[in-house]
JSON list of C-alpha atoms in Angstrom, two decimals:
[
{"chain": "A", "resi": 1162, "resn": "MET", "atom": "CA", "xyz": [264.49, 126.49, 102.20]},
{"chain": "A", "resi": 1163, "resn": "ILE", "atom": "CA", "xyz": [268.05, 124.12, 102.11]},
{"chain": "A", "resi": 1164, "resn": "LYS", "atom": "CA", "xyz": [270.47, 124.88, 99.08]},
{"chain": "A", "resi": 1165, "resn": "ASN", "atom": "CA", "xyz": [273.17, 121.99, 99.55]},
{"chain": "A", "resi": 1166, "resn": "ARG", "atom": "CA", "xyz": [274.48, 119.21, 101.39]},
{"chain": "A", "resi": 1167, "resn": "ASP", "atom": "CA", "xyz": [276.66, 121.05, 103.43]},
{"chain": "A", "resi": 1168, "resn": "GLN", "atom": "CA", "xyz": [273.86, 123.06, 105.26]},
{"chain": "A", "resi": 1169, "resn": "VAL", "atom": "CA", "xyz": [272.27, 119.80, 106.14]},
{"chain": "A", "resi": 1170, "resn": "THR", "atom": "CA", "xyz": [275.76, 118.49, 107.55]},
{"chain": "A", "resi": 1171, "resn": "GLU", "atom": "CA", "xyz": [275.55, 121.29, 109.51]},
{"chain": "A", "resi": 1172, "resn": "GLN", "atom": "CA", "xyz": [271.59, 120.80, 110.82]},
{"chain": "A", "resi": 1173, "resn": "ILE", "atom": "CA", "xyz": [273.55, 117.49, 111.48]},
{"chain": "A", "resi": 1174, "resn": "LEU", "atom": "CA", "xyz": [276.14, 118.85, 113.70]},
{"chain": "A", "resi": 1175, "resn": "ALA", "atom": "CA", "xyz": [274.55, 121.49, 115.54]},
{"chain": "A", "resi": 1176, "resn": "ALA", "atom": "CA", "xyz": [271.61, 119.03, 116.86]},
{"chain": "A", "resi": 1177, "resn": "LYS", "atom": "CA", "xyz": [274.58, 116.36, 117.68]},
{"chain": "A", "resi": 1178, "resn": "VAL", "atom": "CA", "xyz": [276.11, 119.07, 120.27]},
{"chain": "A", "resi": 1179, "resn": "SER", "atom": "CA", "xyz": [272.89, 119.99, 121.28]},
{"chain": "A", "resi": 1180, "resn": "LYS", "atom": "CA", "xyz": [271.96, 116.44, 122.45]},
{"chain": "A", "resi": 1181, "resn": "GLY", "atom": "CA", "xyz": [275.02, 115.26, 123.69]},
{"chain": "A", "resi": 1182, "resn": "LEU", "atom": "CA", "xyz": [274.96, 112.57, 121.17]},
{"chain": "A", "resi": 1183, "resn": "LYS", "atom": "CA", "xyz": [277.21, 109.74, 120.34]},
{"chain": "A", "resi": 1184, "resn": "TRP", "atom": "CA", "xyz": [278.37, 108.47, 117.07]},
{"chain": "A", "resi": 1185, "resn": "ARG", "atom": "CA", "xyz": [278.30, 105.25, 117.96]},
{"chain": "A", "resi": 1186, "resn": "ASP", "atom": "CA", "xyz": [274.97, 105.69, 119.43]},
{"chain": "A", "resi": 1187, "resn": "VAL", "atom": "CA", "xyz": [273.00, 107.05, 116.18]},
{"chain": "A", "resi": 1188, "resn": "ALA", "atom": "CA", "xyz": [275.32, 104.33, 114.44]},
{"chain": "A", "resi": 1189, "resn": "ALA", "atom": "CA", "xyz": [273.30, 101.69, 116.56]},
{"chain": "A", "resi": 1190, "resn": "LYS", "atom": "CA", "xyz": [269.94, 103.54, 116.03]},
{"chain": "A", "resi": 1191, "resn": "LEU", "atom": "CA", "xyz": [270.61, 102.15, 111.65]},
{"chain": "A", "resi": 1192, "resn": "GLY", "atom": "CA", "xyz": [272.36, 99.18, 112.78]},
{"chain": "A", "resi": 1193, "resn": "LEU", "atom": "CA", "xyz": [275.72, 100.23, 111.19]},
{"chain": "A", "resi": 1194, "resn": "SER", "atom": "CA", "xyz": [279.00, 100.95, 111.73]},
{"chain": "A", "resi": 1195, "resn": "LYS", "atom": "CA", "xyz": [279.74, 104.04, 113.59]},
{"chain": "A", "resi": 1196, "resn": "GLU", "atom": "CA", "xyz": [282.71, 104.48, 110.95]},
{"chain": "A", "resi": 1197, "resn": "TRP", "atom": "CA", "xyz": [279.87, 104.82, 108.15]},
{"chain": "A", "resi": 1198, "resn": "VAL", "atom": "CA", "xyz": [277.33, 106.37, 109.68]},
{"chain": "A", "resi": 1199, "resn": "THR", "atom": "CA", "xyz": [279.56, 109.05, 110.61]},
{"chain": "A", "resi": 1200, "resn": "ALA", "atom": "CA", "xyz": [280.11, 109.06, 106.92]},
{"chain": "A", "resi": 1201, "resn": "ALA", "atom": "CA", "xyz": [277.31, 109.69, 105.20]},
{"chain": "A", "resi": 1202, "resn": "CYS", "atom": "CA", "xyz": [275.93, 112.25, 108.14]},
{"chain": "A", "resi": 1203, "resn": "LEU", "atom": "CA", "xyz": [278.96, 114.77, 107.75]},
{"chain": "A", "resi": 1204, "resn": "GLY", "atom": "CA", "xyz": [277.46, 114.36, 103.72]},
{"chain": "A", "resi": 1205, "resn": "GLN", "atom": "CA", "xyz": [279.98, 111.37, 102.38]},
{"chain": "A", "resi": 1206, "resn": "MET", "atom": "CA", "xyz": [277.70, 109.09, 101.71]},
{"chain": "A", "resi": 1207, "resn": "THR", "atom": "CA", "xyz": [273.72, 108.28, 100.67]},
{"chain": "A", "resi": 1208, "resn": "PHE", "atom": "CA", "xyz": [271.09, 107.18, 102.99]},
{"chain": "A", "resi": 1209, "resn": "ASP", "atom": "CA", "xyz": [268.42, 105.22, 101.28]},
{"chain": "A", "resi": 1210, "resn": "LYS", "atom": "CA", "xyz": [264.91, 106.17, 102.49]},
{"chain": "A", "resi": 1211, "resn": "SER", "atom": "CA", "xyz": [264.54, 104.52, 105.79]},
{"chain": "A", "resi": 1212, "resn": "GLN", "atom": "CA", "xyz": [268.20, 104.92, 107.16]},
{"chain": "A", "resi": 1213, "resn": "ALA", "atom": "CA", "xyz": [267.17, 108.67, 106.19]},
{"chain": "A", "resi": 1214, "resn": "GLU", "atom": "CA", "xyz": [263.92, 109.08, 108.04]},
{"chain": "A", "resi": 1215, "resn": "ILE", "atom": "CA", "xyz": [265.59, 107.83, 110.98]},
{"chain": "A", "resi": 1216, "resn": "ILE", "atom": "CA", "xyz": [268.37, 110.27, 111.02]},
{"chain": "A", "resi": 1217, "resn": "GLY", "atom": "CA", "xyz": [265.70, 112.54, 110.44]},
{"chain": "A", "resi": 1218, "resn": "GLU", "atom": "CA", "xyz": [264.18, 111.85, 113.38]},
{"chain": "A", "resi": 1219, "resn": "ILE", "atom": "CA", "xyz": [267.66, 111.71, 115.83]},
{"chain": "A", "resi": 1220, "resn": "PHE", "atom": "CA", "xyz": [268.17, 114.65, 114.47]},
{"chain": "A", "resi": 1221, "resn": "GLU", "atom": "CA", "xyz": [264.99, 116.73, 113.84]},
{"chain": "A", "resi": 1222, "resn": "LEU", "atom": "CA", "xyz": [265.50, 116.94, 110.04]},
{"chain": "A", "resi": 1223, "resn": "SER", "atom": "CA", "xyz": [262.96, 118.35, 107.57]},
{"chain": "A", "resi": 1224, "resn": "ASP", "atom": "CA", "xyz": [261.44, 116.31, 105.26]},
{"chain": "A", "resi": 1225, "resn": "GLN", "atom": "CA", "xyz": [263.72, 118.49, 102.83]},
{"chain": "A", "resi": 1226, "resn": "ALA", "atom": "CA", "xyz": [266.97, 117.42, 104.92]},
{"chain": "A", "resi": 1227, "resn": "ILE", "atom": "CA", "xyz": [265.73, 114.66, 105.14]},
{"chain": "A", "resi": 1228, "resn": "ALA", "atom": "CA", "xyz": [265.62, 114.28, 101.27]},
{"chain": "A", "resi": 1229, "resn": "TRP", "atom": "CA", "xyz": [269.15, 115.88, 100.75]},
{"chain": "A", "resi": 1230, "resn": "LEU", "atom": "CA", "xyz": [270.64, 113.09, 102.57]},
{"chain": "A", "resi": 1231, "resn": "GLN", "atom": "CA", "xyz": [269.30, 110.39, 100.16]},
{"chain": "A", "resi": 1232, "resn": "ILE", "atom": "CA", "xyz": [271.43, 112.65, 97.30]},
{"chain": "A", "resi": 1233, "resn": "ALA", "atom": "CA", "xyz": [274.84, 111.22, 96.41]},
{"chain": "A", "resi": 1234, "resn": "PRO", "atom": "CA", "xyz": [277.52, 113.60, 97.49]},
{"chain": "A", "resi": 1235, "resn": "TYR", "atom": "CA", "xyz": [280.22, 115.42, 96.01]},
{"chain": "A", "resi": 1236, "resn": "LYS", "atom": "CA", "xyz": [282.84, 113.05, 97.84]},
{"chain": "A", "resi": 1237, "resn": "GLY", "atom": "CA", "xyz": [285.86, 113.88, 99.19]},
{"chain": "A", "resi": 1238, "resn": "ALA", "atom": "CA", "xyz": [285.85, 116.56, 101.38]},
{"chain": "A", "resi": 1239, "resn": "SER", "atom": "CA", "xyz": [289.16, 118.19, 100.89]},
{"chain": "A", "resi": 1240, "resn": "SER", "atom": "CA", "xyz": [290.78, 120.26, 98.84]},
{"chain": "A", "resi": 1241, "resn": "LEU", "atom": "CA", "xyz": [294.46, 119.81, 97.33]},
{"chain": "A", "resi": 1242, "resn": "ALA", "atom": "CA", "xyz": [296.15, 121.33, 99.69]},
{"chain": "A", "resi": 1243, "resn": "ALA", "atom": "CA", "xyz": [297.11, 120.27, 102.87]},
{"chain": "A", "resi": 1244, "resn": "PRO", "atom": "CA", "xyz": [294.61, 120.76, 105.51]},
{"chain": "A", "resi": 1245, "resn": "SER", "atom": "CA", "xyz": [294.71, 123.02, 108.42]},
{"chain": "A", "resi": 1246, "resn": "ASP", "atom": "CA", "xyz": [293.07, 120.47, 110.68]},
{"chain": "A", "resi": 1247, "resn": "PRO", "atom": "CA", "xyz": [296.36, 118.90, 112.69]},
{"chain": "A", "resi": 1248, "resn": "LEU", "atom": "CA", "xyz": [294.23, 115.56, 112.96]},
{"chain": "A", "resi": 1249, "resn": "ILE", "atom": "CA", "xyz": [293.46, 115.36, 108.82]},
{"chain": "A", "resi": 1250, "resn": "TYR", "atom": "CA", "xyz": [296.66, 117.02, 108.07]},
{"chain": "A", "resi": 1251, "resn": "ARG", "atom": "CA", "xyz": [298.44, 113.96, 110.03]},
{"chain": "A", "resi": 1252, "resn": "TRP", "atom": "CA", "xyz": [296.59, 111.33, 107.35]},
{"chain": "A", "resi": 1253, "resn": "TYR", "atom": "CA", "xyz": [297.94, 113.22, 104.64]},
{"chain": "A", "resi": 1254, "resn": "GLU", "atom": "CA", "xyz": [301.06, 113.12, 106.29]},
{"chain": "A", "resi": 1255, "resn": "VAL", "atom": "CA", "xyz": [300.79, 109.68, 106.28]},
{"chain": "A", "resi": 1256, "resn": "VAL", "atom": "CA", "xyz": [299.72, 108.78, 103.08]},
{"chain": "A", "resi": 1257, "resn": "SER", "atom": "CA", "xyz": [302.89, 111.76, 101.84]},
{"chain": "A", "resi": 1258, "resn": "VAL", "atom": "CA", "xyz": [305.51, 109.39, 103.56]},
{"chain": "A", "resi": 1259, "resn": "TYR", "atom": "CA", "xyz": [304.40, 105.99, 103.50]},
{"chain": "A", "resi": 1260, "resn": "GLY", "atom": "CA", "xyz": [301.51, 106.17, 100.05]},
{"chain": "A", "resi": 1261, "resn": "PRO", "atom": "CA", "xyz": [304.65, 105.34, 97.64]},
{"chain": "A", "resi": 1262, "resn": "THR", "atom": "CA", "xyz": [305.02, 102.05, 100.11]},
{"chain": "A", "resi": 1263, "resn": "ILE", "atom": "CA", "xyz": [301.69, 101.04, 100.32]},
{"chain": "A", "resi": 1264, "resn": "LYS", "atom": "CA", "xyz": [300.59, 101.30, 97.03]},
{"chain": "A", "resi": 1265, "resn": "GLU", "atom": "CA", "xyz": [304.46, 99.12, 96.26]},
{"chain": "A", "resi": 1266, "resn": "LEU", "atom": "CA", "xyz": [303.64, 96.37, 99.15]},
{"chain": "A", "resi": 1267, "resn": "ILE", "atom": "CA", "xyz": [299.94, 96.26, 97.47]},
{"chain": "A", "resi": 1268, "resn": "HIS", "atom": "CA", "xyz": [301.32, 96.03, 93.67]},
{"chain": "A", "resi": 1269, "resn": "GLU", "atom": "CA", "xyz": [303.72, 93.39, 94.95]},
{"chain": "A", "resi": 1270, "resn": "GLU", "atom": "CA", "xyz": [301.12, 91.48, 97.02]},
{"chain": "A", "resi": 1271, "resn": "PHE", "atom": "CA", "xyz": [298.19, 91.70, 94.39]},
{"chain": "A", "resi": 1272, "resn": "GLY", "atom": "CA", "xyz": [299.37, 92.58, 91.85]},
{"chain": "A", "resi": 1273, "resn": "ASP", "atom": "CA", "xyz": [298.65, 96.54, 89.11]},
{"chain": "A", "resi": 1274, "resn": "GLY", "atom": "CA", "xyz": [295.07, 97.85, 90.64]},
{"chain": "A", "resi": 1275, "resn": "ILE", "atom": "CA", "xyz": [294.03, 99.45, 93.62]},
{"chain": "A", "resi": 1276, "resn": "MET", "atom": "CA", "xyz": [291.70, 99.11, 96.85]},
{"chain": "A", "resi": 1277, "resn": "SER", "atom": "CA", "xyz": [288.16, 100.06, 96.45]},
{"chain": "A", "resi": 1278, "resn": "ALA", "atom": "CA", "xyz": [286.79, 102.70, 98.97]},
{"chain": "A", "resi": 1279, "resn": "ILE", "atom": "CA", "xyz": [283.69, 101.58, 97.72]},
{"chain": "A", "resi": 1280, "resn": "ASP", "atom": "CA", "xyz": [283.78, 98.21, 99.02]},
{"chain": "A", "resi": 1281, "resn": "PHE", "atom": "CA", "xyz": [285.32, 99.06, 101.58]},
{"chain": "A", "resi": 1282, "resn": "ASN", "atom": "CA", "xyz": [284.93, 98.47, 105.48]},
{"chain": "A", "resi": 1283, "resn": "MET", "atom": "CA", "xyz": [286.64, 100.72, 108.07]},
{"chain": "A", "resi": 1284, "resn": "ASP", "atom": "CA", "xyz": [287.46, 100.20, 112.25]},
{"chain": "A", "resi": 1285, "resn": "ILE", "atom": "CA", "xyz": [288.32, 102.98, 114.56]},
{"chain": "A", "resi": 1286, "resn": "GLN", "atom": "CA", "xyz": [289.81, 101.72, 118.41]},
{"chain": "A", "resi": 1287, "resn": "ARG", "atom": "CA", "xyz": [291.20, 103.24, 121.29]},
{"chain": "A", "resi": 1288, "resn": "GLU", "atom": "CA", "xyz": [294.32, 100.90, 122.20]},
{"chain": "A", "resi": 1289, "resn": "ALA", "atom": "CA", "xyz": [295.96, 100.51, 125.47]},
{"chain": "A", "resi": 1290, "resn": "HIS", "atom": "CA", "xyz": [299.36, 101.06, 125.29]},
{"chain": "A", "resi": 1291, "resn": "PRO", "atom": "CA", "xyz": [301.79, 101.70, 128.34]},
{"chain": "A", "resi": 1292, "resn": "HIS", "atom": "CA", "xyz": [302.97, 104.88, 126.96]},
{"chain": "A", "resi": 1293, "resn": "GLY", "atom": "CA", "xyz": [299.97, 106.31, 126.24]},
{"chain": "A", "resi": 1294, "resn": "ASP", "atom": "CA", "xyz": [296.18, 105.07, 124.63]},
{"chain": "A", "resi": 1295, "resn": "ARG", "atom": "CA", "xyz": [296.92, 104.58, 120.44]},
{"chain": "A", "resi": 1296, "resn": "VAL", "atom": "CA", "xyz": [294.31, 104.67, 117.70]},
{"chain": "A", "resi": 1297, "resn": "ASN", "atom": "CA", "xyz": [294.26, 101.93, 115.84]},
{"chain": "A", "resi": 1298, "resn": "VAL", "atom": "CA", "xyz": [292.96, 102.12, 112.14]},
{"chain": "A", "resi": 1299, "resn": "VAL", "atom": "CA", "xyz": [291.73, 99.32, 110.23]},
{"chain": "A", "resi": 1300, "resn": "LEU", "atom": "CA", "xyz": [290.98, 99.19, 106.44]},
{"chain": "A", "resi": 1301, "resn": "SER", "atom": "CA", "xyz": [289.91, 96.93, 104.41]},
{"chain": "A", "resi": 1302, "resn": "GLY", "atom": "CA", "xyz": [289.19, 97.16, 100.79]},
{"chain": "A", "resi": 1303, "resn": "LYS", "atom": "CA", "xyz": [288.05, 94.78, 98.35]},
{"chain": "A", "resi": 1304, "resn": "PHE", "atom": "CA", "xyz": [291.31, 94.80, 95.66]},
{"chain": "A", "resi": 1305, "resn": "LEU", "atom": "CA", "xyz": [290.37, 96.25, 92.36]},
{"chain": "A", "resi": 1306, "resn": "GLY", "atom": "CA", "xyz": [292.82, 94.67, 89.65]},
{"chain": "A", "resi": 1307, "resn": "TYR", "atom": "CA", "xyz": [293.62, 96.59, 86.48]},
{"chain": "A", "resi": 1308, "resn": "LYS", "atom": "CA", "xyz": [292.55, 93.92, 83.44]},
{"chain": "A", "resi": 1309, "resn": "PRO", "atom": "CA", "xyz": [293.76, 94.67, 79.61]},
{"chain": "A", "resi": 1310, "resn": "PHE", "atom": "CA", "xyz": [291.54, 95.92, 76.81]}
]
């Protein structure tokens, strides 16, 4: 019996490793971005019924696991403390160092509001560079202005 979405994520990751799958290949079978599909497989997004069934086939999940994929998850995988994983920690570092700058520049350009993480796109690519390959991350979210009431 599956008691939470985290157990399904563990099953997906175990199957991914044992089958030697790549996230881009899983995403291609759904016709969606590798970024969104990866987030969903890691428990941060909700699959619709047909998507969940495809994921179930790919990772050989039970009907119960497929049902869990269709339930809105608790979003936000981190605690208040900085994570110990070096890659995720560097993202915390980016936000700690550049967060106020990003906020200031968005407010200057758009006004008082936020960048949506719901109406949102992300693209992660390898960028060749003579001093060592770079990670190119593009985040694109709809601007949501605060309104007076």
